[in-house]
Coordinates of C-alpha atoms and ligand atoms in Angstrom, one line a residue:
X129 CA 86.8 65.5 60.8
X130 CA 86.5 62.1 58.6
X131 CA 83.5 61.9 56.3
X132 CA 82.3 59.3 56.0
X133 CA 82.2 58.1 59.9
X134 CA 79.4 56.4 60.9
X135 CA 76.5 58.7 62.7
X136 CA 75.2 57.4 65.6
X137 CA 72.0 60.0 66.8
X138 CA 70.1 57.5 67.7
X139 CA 66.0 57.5 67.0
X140 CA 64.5 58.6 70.1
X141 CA 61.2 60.6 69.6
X142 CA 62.1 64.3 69.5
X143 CA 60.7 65.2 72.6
X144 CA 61.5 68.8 73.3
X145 CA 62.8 69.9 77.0
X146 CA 63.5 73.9 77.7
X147 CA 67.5 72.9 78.4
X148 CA 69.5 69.9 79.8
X149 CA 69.3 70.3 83.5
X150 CA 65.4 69.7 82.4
X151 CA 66.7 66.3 80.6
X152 CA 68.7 65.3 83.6
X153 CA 65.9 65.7 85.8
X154 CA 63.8 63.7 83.6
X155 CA 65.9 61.3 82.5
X156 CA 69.3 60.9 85.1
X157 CA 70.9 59.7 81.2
X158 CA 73.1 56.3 81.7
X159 CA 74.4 57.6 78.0
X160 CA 75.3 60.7 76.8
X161 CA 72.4 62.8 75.0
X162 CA 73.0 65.0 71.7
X163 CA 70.7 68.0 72.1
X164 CA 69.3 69.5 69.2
X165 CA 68.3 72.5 68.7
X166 CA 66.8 73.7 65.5
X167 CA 65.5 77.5 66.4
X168 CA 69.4 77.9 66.2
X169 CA 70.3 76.3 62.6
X170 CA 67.1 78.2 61.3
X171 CA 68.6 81.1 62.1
X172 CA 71.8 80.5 61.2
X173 CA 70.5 79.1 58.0
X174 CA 68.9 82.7 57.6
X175 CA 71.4 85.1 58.0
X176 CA 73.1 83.7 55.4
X177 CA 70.5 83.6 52.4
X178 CA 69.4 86.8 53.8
X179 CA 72.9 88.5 54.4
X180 CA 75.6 86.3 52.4
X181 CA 75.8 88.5 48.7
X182 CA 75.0 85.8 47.2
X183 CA 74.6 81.8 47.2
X184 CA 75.2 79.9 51.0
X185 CA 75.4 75.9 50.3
X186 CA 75.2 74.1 53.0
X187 CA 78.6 71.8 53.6
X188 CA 77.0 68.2 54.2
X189 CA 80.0 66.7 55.9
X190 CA 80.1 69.1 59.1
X191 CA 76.5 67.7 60.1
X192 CA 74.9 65.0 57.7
X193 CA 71.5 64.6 60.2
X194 CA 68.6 64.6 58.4
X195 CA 66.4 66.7 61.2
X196 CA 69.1 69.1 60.2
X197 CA 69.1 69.1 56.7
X198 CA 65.2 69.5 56.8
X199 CA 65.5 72.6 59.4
X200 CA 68.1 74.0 56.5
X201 CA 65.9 73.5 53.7
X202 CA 63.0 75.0 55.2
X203 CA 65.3 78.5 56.4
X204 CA 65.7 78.7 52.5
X205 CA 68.7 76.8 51.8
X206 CA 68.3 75.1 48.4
X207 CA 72.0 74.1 47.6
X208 CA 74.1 71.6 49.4
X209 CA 77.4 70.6 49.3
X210 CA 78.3 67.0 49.3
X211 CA 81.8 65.2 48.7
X212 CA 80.9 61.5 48.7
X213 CA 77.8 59.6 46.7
X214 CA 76.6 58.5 50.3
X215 CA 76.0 61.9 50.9
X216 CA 74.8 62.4 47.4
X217 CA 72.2 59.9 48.1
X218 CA 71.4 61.2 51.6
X219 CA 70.7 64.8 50.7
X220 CA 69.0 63.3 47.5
X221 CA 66.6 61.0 49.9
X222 CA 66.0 63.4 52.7
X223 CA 65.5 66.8 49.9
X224 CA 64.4 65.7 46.9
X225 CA 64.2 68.8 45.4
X226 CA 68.1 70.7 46.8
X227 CA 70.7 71.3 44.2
X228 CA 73.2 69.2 45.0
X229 CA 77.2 70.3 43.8
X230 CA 79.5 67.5 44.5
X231 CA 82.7 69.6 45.9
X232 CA 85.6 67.0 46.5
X233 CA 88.3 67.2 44.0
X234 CA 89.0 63.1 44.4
X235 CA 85.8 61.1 43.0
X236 CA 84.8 57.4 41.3
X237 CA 84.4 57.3 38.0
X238 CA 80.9 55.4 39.5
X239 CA 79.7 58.2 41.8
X240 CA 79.9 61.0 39.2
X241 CA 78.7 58.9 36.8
X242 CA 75.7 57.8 39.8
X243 CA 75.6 62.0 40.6
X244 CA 74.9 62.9 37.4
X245 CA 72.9 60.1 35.6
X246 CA 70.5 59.4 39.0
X247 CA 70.8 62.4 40.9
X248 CA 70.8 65.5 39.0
X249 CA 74.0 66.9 40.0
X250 CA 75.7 69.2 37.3
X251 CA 78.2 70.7 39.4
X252 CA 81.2 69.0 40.2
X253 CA 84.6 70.2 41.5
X254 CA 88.3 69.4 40.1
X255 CA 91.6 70.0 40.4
X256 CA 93.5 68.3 37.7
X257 CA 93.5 67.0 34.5
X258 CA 92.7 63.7 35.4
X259 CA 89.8 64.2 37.3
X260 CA 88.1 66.7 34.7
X261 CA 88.8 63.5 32.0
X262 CA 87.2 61.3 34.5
X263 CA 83.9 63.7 35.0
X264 CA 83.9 64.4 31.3
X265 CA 83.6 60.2 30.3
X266 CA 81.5 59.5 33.4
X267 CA 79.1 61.8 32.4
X268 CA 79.3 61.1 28.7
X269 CA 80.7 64.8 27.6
X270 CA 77.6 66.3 29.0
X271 CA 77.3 69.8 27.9
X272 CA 75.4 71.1 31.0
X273 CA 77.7 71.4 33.4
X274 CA 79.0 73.9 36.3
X275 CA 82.7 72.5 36.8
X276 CA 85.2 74.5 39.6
X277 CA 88.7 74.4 39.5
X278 CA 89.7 74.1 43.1
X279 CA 92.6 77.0 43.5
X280 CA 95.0 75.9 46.7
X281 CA 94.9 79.0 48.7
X282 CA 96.8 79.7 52.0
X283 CA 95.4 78.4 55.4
X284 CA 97.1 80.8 57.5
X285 CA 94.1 82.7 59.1
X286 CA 92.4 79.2 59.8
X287 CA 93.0 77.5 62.9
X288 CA 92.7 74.2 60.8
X289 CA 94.1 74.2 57.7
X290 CA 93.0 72.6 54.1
X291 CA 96.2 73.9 52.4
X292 CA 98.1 70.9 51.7
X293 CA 95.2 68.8 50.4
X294 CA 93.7 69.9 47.7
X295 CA 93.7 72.7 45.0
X296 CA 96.1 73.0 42.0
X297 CA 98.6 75.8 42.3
X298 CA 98.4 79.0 40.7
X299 CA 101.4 78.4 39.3
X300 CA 99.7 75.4 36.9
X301 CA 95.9 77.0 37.4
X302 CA 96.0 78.6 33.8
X303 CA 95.8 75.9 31.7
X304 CA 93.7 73.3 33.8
X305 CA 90.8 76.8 33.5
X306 CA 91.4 76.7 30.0
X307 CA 91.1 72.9 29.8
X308 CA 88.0 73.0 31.7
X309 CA 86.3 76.5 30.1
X310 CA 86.8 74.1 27.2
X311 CA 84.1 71.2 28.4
X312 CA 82.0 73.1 31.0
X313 CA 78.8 75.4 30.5
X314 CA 79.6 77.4 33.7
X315 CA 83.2 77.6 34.9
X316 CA 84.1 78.1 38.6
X317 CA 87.2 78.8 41.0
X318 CA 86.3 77.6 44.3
X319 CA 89.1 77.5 47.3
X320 CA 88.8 76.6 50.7
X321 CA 90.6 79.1 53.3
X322 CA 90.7 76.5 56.2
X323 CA 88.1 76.0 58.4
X324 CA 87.4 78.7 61.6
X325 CA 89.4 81.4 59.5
X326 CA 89.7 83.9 62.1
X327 CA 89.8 86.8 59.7
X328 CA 87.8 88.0 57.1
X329 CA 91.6 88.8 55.6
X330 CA 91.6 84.9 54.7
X331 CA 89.1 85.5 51.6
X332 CA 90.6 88.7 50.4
X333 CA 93.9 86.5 50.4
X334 CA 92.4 83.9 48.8
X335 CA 90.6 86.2 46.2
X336 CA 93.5 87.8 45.2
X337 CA 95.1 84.6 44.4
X338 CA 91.9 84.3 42.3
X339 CA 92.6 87.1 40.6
X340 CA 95.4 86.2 39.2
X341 CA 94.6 82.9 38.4
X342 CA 91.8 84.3 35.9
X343 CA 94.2 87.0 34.6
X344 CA 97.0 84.3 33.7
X345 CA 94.7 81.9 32.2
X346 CA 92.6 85.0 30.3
X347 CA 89.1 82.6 30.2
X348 CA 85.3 84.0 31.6
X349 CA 84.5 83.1 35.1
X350 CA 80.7 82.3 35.5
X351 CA 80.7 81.4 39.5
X352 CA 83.4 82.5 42.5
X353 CA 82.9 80.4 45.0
X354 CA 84.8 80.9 48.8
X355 CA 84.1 77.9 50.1
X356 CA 83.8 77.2 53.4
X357 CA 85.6 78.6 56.6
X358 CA 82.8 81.0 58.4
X359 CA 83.8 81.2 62.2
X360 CA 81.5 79.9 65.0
X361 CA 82.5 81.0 68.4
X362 CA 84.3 78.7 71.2
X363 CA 86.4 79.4 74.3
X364 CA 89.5 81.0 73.2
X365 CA 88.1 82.3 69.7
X366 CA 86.0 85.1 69.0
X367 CA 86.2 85.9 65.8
X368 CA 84.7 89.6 64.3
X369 CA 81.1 89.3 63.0
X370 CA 80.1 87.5 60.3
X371 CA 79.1 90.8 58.5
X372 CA 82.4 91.8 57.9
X373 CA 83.6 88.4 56.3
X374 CA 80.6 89.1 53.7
X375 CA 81.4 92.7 53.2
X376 CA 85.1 92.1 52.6
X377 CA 83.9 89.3 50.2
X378 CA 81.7 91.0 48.2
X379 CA 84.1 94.1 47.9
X380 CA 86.2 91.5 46.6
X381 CA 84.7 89.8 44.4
X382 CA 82.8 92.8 42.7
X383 CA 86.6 93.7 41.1
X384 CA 87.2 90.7 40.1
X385 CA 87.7 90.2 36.2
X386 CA 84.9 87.9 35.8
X387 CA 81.8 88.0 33.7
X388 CA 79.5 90.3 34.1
X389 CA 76.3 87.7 35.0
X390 CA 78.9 85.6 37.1
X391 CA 77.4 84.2 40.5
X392 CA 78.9 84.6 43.9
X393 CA 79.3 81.3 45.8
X394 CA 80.0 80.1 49.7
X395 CA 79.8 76.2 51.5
X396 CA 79.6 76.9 55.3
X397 CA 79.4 73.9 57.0
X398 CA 80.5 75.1 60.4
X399 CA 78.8 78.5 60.6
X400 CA 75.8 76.4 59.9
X401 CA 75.3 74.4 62.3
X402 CA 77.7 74.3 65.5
X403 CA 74.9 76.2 67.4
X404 CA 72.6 73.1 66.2
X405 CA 73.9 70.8 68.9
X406 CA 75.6 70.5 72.5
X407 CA 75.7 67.1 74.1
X408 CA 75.4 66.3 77.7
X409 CA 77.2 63.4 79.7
X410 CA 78.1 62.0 83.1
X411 CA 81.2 62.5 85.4
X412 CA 82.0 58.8 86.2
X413 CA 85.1 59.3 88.1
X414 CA 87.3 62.4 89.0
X415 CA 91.4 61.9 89.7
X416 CA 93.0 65.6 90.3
X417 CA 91.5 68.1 87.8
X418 CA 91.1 65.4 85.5
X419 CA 87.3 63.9 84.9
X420 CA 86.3 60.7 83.3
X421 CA 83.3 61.2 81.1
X422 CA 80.7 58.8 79.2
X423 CA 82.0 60.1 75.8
X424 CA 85.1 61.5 74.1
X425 CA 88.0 60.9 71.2
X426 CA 85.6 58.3 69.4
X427 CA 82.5 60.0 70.3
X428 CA 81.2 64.3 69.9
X429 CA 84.0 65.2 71.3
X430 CA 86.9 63.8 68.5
X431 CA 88.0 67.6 67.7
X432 CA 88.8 68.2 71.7
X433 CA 90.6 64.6 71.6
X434 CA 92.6 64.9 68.0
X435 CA 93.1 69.0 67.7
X436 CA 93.0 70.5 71.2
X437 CA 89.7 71.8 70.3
X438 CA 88.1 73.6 73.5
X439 CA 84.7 73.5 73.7
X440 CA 82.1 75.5 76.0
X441 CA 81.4 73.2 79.1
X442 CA 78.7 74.5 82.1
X443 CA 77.6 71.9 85.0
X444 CA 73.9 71.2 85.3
X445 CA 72.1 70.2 88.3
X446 CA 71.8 71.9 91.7
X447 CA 73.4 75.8 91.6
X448 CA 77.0 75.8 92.0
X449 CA 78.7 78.5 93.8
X450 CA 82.4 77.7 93.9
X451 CA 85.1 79.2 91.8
X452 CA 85.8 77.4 88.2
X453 CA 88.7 75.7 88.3
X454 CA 90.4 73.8 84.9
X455 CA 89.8 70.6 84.0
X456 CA 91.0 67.6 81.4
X457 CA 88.5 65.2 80.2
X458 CA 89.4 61.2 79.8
X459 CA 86.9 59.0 77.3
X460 CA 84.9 56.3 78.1
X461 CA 87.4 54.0 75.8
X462 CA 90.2 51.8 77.2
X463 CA 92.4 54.2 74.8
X464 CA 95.1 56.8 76.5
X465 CA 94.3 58.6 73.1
X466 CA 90.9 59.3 74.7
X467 CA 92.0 61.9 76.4
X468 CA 90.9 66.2 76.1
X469 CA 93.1 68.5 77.6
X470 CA 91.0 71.9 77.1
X471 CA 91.4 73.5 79.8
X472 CA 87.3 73.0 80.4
X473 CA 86.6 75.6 83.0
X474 CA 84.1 73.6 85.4
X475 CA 83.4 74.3 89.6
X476 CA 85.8 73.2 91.5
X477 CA 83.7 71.0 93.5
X478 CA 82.6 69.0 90.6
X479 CA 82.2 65.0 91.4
X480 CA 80.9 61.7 89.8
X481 CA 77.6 61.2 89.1
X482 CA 77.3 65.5 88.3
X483 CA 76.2 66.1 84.3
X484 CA 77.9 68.6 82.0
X485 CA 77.0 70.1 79.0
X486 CA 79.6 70.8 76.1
X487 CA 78.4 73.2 73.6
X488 CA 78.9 73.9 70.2
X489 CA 79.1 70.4 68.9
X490 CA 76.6 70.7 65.9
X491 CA 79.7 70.8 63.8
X492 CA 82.1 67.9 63.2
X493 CA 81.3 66.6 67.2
X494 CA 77.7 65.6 66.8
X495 CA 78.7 63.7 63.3
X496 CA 81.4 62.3 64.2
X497 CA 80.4 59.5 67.1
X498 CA 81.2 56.0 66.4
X499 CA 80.6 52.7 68.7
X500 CA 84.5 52.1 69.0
X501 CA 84.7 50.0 72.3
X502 CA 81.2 49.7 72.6
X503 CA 80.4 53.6 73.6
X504 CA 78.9 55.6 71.1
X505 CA 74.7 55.1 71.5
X506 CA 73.6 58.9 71.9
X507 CA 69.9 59.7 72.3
X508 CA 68.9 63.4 70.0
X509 CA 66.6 65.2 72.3
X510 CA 65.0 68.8 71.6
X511 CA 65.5 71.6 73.5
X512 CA 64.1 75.3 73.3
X513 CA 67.0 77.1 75.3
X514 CA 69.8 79.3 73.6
X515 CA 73.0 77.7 72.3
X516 CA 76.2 78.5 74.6
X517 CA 77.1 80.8 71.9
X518 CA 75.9 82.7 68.9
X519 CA 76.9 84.3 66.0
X520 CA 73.7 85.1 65.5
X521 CA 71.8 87.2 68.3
X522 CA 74.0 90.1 68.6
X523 CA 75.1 90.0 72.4
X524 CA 78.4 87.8 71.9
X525 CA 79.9 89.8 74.9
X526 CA 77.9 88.7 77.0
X527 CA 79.7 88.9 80.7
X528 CA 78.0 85.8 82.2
X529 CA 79.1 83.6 80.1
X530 CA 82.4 85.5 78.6
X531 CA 84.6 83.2 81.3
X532 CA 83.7 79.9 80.1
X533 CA 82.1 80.4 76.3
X534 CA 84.6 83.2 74.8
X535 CA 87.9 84.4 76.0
X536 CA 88.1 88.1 75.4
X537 CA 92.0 88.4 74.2
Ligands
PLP190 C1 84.7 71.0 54.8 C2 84.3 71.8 53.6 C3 83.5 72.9 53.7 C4 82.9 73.4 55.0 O1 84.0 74.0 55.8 P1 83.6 74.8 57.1 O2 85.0 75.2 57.6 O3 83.0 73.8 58.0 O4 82.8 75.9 56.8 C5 83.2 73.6 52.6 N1 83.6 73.2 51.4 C6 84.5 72.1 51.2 C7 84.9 71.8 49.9 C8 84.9 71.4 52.3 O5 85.7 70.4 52.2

């Protein structure tokens, strides 16, 4: 989950396939391949402006590809999240016509000033003093601004937490509103739950620490905004439907003490776009239970390297009939950090030379591949099959693939 890391999704014609055994057959890949798969991020994208009680902006960082970004925008999401004037300039340059908020609490005195002047953004995010000075001089006291105080809420329903980070305490929120209600045309209070908050609990947490925040500092709140932390399903995690997290944030937010125009907010990045992408890649060599594969820590796969992530995993190729058995995953680097414990639940008679396909890497594994060591090239390919998962198609029980894609706890 670093920004900022070079993406590496290759240029390939988009040549769509109906699911990767189809690109194995055609292609026996050398490299790994990054599978896109857009009828999934437009839906996605969807059931958010159509169900989310208010405004969905996209999160840049969990997926900066432009195929995506265009698939967003055309599902009806018009404002995107970006925390870094590279993304600024992306979004600007791939959508010329999105609302662009730049959310990280940390920017240059140059890229606000680059934002604003060039770009058109007006909404910017803060969490001190300092940084509302610098966006007030960078932007020459502009009187048109949207500016939200990031609150620092509790990541304990999140399985990875933005706690410690950023957000100013409630305990010194009252007079940085104030400050701020001062300057800005629309105030906000945006927080960030954690990301994968398992719970809808996490926002009415969160939005009761909101609440007192606006009843402390007694100023008018034009815009709540939740933030990010919508769930996407992986092995291990199922979290309850995204219907409840909007219902227990809109009951929320409707007693809030804020004014009576005020907007309702949210910047999924995950929920957006994990079903956008699964990879697949190439058994090279197999030790005990443990597999050598042509991509990992530096590559897609960072989150099962760095966090114990687990991620779907199915074997393509001929029909395989014995029993799954767990398996660890080694990178193609020379590093012992390349390695992903899972378990991955794969036949037991797996070998070298068979492909796999790990799901659910739109978000933060797609993004995140770099050429350390020389490994990183992945080909983006099309393909017209369903996602290993979905939060979006109603039949997340599914017995076939409950064993491998969702743990039922
Ligand atoms: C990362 C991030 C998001 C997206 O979080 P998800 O957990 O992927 O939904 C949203 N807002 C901010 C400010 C972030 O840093």
């Amino acid at each position: 989950m670093l920004p900022g890391r070079k993406a590496y999704w290759g240029s390939l014609e988009l040549h769509s396939y109906p699911d990767a055994s189809a690109v194995v057959r055609a292609l026996s890949p050398d490299e790994p391949v990054i599978l896109n798969r857009p009828h999934a991020a437009a839906r996605a994208a969807r059931f958010f402006v159509e169900k989310f009680p208010g405004k969905s902006l996209y999160a840049v960082k969990a997926n900066p590809s432009p195929d995506l970004l265009q698939v967003l925008w055309a599902s009806g999401v018009t404002h995107y999240d970006v925390a870094s004037i590279a993304e600024v300039r992306l979004v600007r340059a791939t959508l010329p016509e999105a609302t662009l908020c730049f959310m990280h609490p940390v920017k240059t005195r140059a890229a606000i000033a680059e934002a604003y002047a060039v770009h058109g953004v007006r909404t910017f995010s803060l969490d001190c003093r300092e940084e509302l000075d610098k966006i007030v001089t960078a932007t020459d006291g502009a009187e048109d601004l949207a500016l939200c105080v990031r609150l620092r809420v509790s990541s304990d329903y999140s399985e990875l937490s933005l706690a410690s980070k950023f957000g100013v305490d409630l305990a010194n929120a009252a007079p940085l509103l104030q400050a701020t209600r001062q300057v800005a045309d629309s105030l906000g209070i945006c927080f960030h739950v954690g990301s994968q908050a398992m719970t809808p609990f996490a926002y009415v947490q969160a939005m009761e620490r909101v609440r007192a925040a606006i009843v402390d500092a007694s100023v008018t709140v034009d815009i709540i905004d939740v933030g990010g932390g919508f769930p996407s399903i992986y092995p291990g995690m199922e979290p309850p439907p995204l219907e409840d997290y909007f219902g227990a944030i809109y009951r929320a937010a409707e007693s809030l003490p804020v004014s009576y125009s005020s907007e309702l907010w949210c910047e999924p990045g995950r929920a957006l776009c994990a079903e956008y992408n699964s990879m697949v890649v190439r058994v090279e060599r197999r030790r005990g239970n443990e597999l050598y594969i042509n991509d990992g820590a530096y590559g897609a796969l960072y989150d099962a390297a760095h966090v114990g992530w687990r991620f779907p995993v199915r074997c393509l190729g001929d029909e395989r009939d014995s029993a799954l058995e767990s398996f660890a995953f080694y990178g193609p680097t020379c590093d012992d950090a390349d390695y992903m414990e899972g378990p991955f639940m794969l036949p037991a008679d797996v070998q070298p030379g068979d492909y796999i396909e790990v799901g659910m890497l739109g978000a933060y594994g797609a993004a995140m591949k770099t050429a350390f060591n020389g490994f990183g090239q992945a080909h983006a390919l099309e393909t017209s099959d369903e996602p290993m998962a979905s939060q979006y198609r109603g039949d997340r029980r599914d017995p076939r693939h409950s064993d491998n894609v969702v743990s039922l706890r």
